[in-house]
mmCIF file of C-alpha atoms in Angstrom:
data_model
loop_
_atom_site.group_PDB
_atom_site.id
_atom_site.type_symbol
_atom_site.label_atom_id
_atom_site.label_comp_id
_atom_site.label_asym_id
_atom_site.label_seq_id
_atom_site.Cartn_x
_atom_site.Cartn_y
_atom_site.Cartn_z
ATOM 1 C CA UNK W 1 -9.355 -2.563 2.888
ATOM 2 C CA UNK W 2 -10.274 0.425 0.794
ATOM 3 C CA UNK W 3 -8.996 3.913 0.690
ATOM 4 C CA UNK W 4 -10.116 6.790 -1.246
ATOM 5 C CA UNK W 5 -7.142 9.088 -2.267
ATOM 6 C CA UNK W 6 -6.455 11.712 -4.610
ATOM 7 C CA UNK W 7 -3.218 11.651 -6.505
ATOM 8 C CA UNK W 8 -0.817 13.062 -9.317
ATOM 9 C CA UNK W 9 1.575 11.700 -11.162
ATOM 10 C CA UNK W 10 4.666 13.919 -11.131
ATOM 11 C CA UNK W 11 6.718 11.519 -14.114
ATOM 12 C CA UNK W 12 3.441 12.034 -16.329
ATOM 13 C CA UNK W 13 4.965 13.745 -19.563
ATOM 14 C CA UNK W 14 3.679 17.185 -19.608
ATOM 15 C CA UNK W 15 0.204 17.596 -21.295
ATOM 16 C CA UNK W 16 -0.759 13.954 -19.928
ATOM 17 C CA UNK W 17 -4.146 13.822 -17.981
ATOM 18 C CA UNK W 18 -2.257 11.679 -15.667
ATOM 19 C CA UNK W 19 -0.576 14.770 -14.360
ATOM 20 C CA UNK W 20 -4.007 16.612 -13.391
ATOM 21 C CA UNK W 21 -5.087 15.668 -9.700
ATOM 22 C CA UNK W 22 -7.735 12.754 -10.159
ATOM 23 C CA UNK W 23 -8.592 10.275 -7.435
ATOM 24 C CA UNK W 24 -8.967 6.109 -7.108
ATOM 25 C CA UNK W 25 -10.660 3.832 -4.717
ATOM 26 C CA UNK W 26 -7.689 1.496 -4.464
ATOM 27 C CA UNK W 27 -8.208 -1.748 -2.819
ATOM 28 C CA UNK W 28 -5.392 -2.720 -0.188
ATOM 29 C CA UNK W 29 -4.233 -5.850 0.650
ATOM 30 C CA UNK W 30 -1.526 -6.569 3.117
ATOM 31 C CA UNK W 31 0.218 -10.284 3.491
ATOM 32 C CA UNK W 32 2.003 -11.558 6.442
ATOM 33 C CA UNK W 33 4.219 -14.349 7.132
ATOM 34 C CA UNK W 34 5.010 -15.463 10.872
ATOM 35 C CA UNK W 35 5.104 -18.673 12.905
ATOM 36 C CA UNK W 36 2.266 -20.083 13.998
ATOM 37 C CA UNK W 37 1.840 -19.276 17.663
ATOM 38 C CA UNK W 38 0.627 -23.095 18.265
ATOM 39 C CA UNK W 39 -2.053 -21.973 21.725
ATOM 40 C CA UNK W 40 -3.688 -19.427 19.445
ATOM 41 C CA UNK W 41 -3.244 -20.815 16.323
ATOM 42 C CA UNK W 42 -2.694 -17.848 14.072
ATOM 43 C CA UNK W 43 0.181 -16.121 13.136
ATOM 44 C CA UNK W 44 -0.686 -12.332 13.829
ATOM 45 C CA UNK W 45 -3.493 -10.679 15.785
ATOM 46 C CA UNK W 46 -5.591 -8.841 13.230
ATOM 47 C CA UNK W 47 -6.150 -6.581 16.229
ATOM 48 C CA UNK W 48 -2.647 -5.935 16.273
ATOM 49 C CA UNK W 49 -1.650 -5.191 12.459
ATOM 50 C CA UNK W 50 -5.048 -3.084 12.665
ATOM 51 C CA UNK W 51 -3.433 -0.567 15.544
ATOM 52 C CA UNK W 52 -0.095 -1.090 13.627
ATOM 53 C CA UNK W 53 -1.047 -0.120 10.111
ATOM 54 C CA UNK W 54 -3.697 2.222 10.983
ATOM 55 C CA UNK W 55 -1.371 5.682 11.451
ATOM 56 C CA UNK W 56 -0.224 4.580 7.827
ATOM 57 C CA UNK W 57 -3.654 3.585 6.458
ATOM 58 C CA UNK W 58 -5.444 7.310 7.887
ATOM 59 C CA UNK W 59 -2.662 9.106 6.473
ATOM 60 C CA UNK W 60 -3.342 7.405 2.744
ATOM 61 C CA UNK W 61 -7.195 7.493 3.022
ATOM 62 C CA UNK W 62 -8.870 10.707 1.962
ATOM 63 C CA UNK W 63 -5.944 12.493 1.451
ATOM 64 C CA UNK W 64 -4.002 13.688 -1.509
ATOM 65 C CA UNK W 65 -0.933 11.367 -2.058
ATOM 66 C CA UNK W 66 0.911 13.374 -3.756
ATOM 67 C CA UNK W 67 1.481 15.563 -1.251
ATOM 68 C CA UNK W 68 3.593 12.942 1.331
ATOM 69 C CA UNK W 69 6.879 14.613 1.502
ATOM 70 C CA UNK W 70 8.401 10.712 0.956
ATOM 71 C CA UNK W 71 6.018 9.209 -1.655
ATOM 72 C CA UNK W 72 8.582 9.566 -4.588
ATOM 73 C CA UNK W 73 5.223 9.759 -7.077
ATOM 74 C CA UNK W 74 1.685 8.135 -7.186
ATOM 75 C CA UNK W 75 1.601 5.532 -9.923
ATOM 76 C CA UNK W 76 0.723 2.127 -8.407
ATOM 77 C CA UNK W 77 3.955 0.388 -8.054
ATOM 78 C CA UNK W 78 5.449 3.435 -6.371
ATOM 79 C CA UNK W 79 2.637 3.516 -3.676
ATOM 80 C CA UNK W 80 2.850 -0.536 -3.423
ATOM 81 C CA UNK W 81 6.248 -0.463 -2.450
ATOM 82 C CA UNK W 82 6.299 3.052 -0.257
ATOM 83 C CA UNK W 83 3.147 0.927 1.639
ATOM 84 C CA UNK W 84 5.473 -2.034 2.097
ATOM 85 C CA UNK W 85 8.411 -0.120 3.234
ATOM 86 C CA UNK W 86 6.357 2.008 5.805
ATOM 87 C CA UNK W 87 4.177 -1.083 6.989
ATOM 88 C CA UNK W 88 7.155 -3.413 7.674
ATOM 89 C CA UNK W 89 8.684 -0.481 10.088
ATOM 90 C CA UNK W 90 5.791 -1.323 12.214
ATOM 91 C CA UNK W 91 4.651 -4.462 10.665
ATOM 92 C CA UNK W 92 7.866 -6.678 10.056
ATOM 93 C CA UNK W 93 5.799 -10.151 9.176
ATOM 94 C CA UNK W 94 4.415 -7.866 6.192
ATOM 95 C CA UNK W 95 5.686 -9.677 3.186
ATOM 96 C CA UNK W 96 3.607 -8.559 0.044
ATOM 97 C CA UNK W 97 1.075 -5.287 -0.429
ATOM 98 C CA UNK W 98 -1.021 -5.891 -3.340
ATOM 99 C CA UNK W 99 -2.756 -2.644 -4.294
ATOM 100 C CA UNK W 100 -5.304 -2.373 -7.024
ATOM 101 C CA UNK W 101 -6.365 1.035 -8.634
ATOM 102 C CA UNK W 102 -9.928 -0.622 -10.149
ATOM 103 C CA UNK W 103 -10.644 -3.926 -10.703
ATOM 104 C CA UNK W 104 -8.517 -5.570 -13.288
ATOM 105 C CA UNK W 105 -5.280 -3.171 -12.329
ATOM 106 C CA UNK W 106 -3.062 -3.349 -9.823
ATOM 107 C CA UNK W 107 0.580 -4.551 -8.499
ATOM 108 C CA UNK W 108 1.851 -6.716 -6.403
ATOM 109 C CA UNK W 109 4.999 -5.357 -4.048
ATOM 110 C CA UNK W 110 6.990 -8.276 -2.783
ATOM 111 C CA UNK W 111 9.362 -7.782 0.384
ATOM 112 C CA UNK W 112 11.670 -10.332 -1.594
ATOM 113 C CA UNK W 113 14.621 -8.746 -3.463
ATOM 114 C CA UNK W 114 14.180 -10.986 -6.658
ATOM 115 C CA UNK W 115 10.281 -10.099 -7.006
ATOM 116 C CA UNK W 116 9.183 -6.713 -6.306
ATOM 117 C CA UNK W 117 6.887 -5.845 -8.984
ATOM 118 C CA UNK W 118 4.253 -7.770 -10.561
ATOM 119 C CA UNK W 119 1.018 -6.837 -12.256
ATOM 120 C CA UNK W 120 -1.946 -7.735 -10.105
#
């Protein structure tokens, strides 16, 4: 999915453009791992992780990030992993976010403690 969102990085040194509200079109990508339910054959309705994730996903989209009370700051790894840990509240089968600021940059959050970061 894709979300337009203004944001502000709050650890930019002082005088850094970063610091100035700009905006991104990030691209989204949520993984999930689950059983296979063997009548349906799939793991997760996408109906389901679409009602699920979409309080999260409307609160992201078209709004400034940097103003969620509990988004520590807005650099890519910090949204990643804020995405992950809000998702898997509602969506616990969510094991990886990958979020990408433009093409060519981007993380990957992983839900597993020995890999949370990597570049996308």
């Amino acid at each position: 999915m894709t979300l337009d969102s203004a944001v502000r990085l709050r650890r930019a040194p002082d005088g850094h453009p970063a610091r100035a509200v700009h905006g991104h079109t990030y691209t989204l990508r949520l993984h999930l791992a689950a059983p296979l339910h063997e009548v349906l054959g799939w793991t997760v309705d996408f109906g389901d992780v679409k009602r699920l994730f979409d309080p999260l996903f409307k609160a992201m989209d078209h709004h400034p990030l940097h103003e969620i009370d509990d988004l520590p700051d807005c650099d890519a790894a910090t949204i990643a992993h804020w995405v992950l840990a809000k998702g898997r509240a509602e969506l616990p089968q969510m094991e990886r976010v990958d979020l990408q600021e433009r093409p060519g940059r981007g993380v990957i959050a992983l839900a597993r403690a020995d890999q949370t970061v990597l570049p996308l």
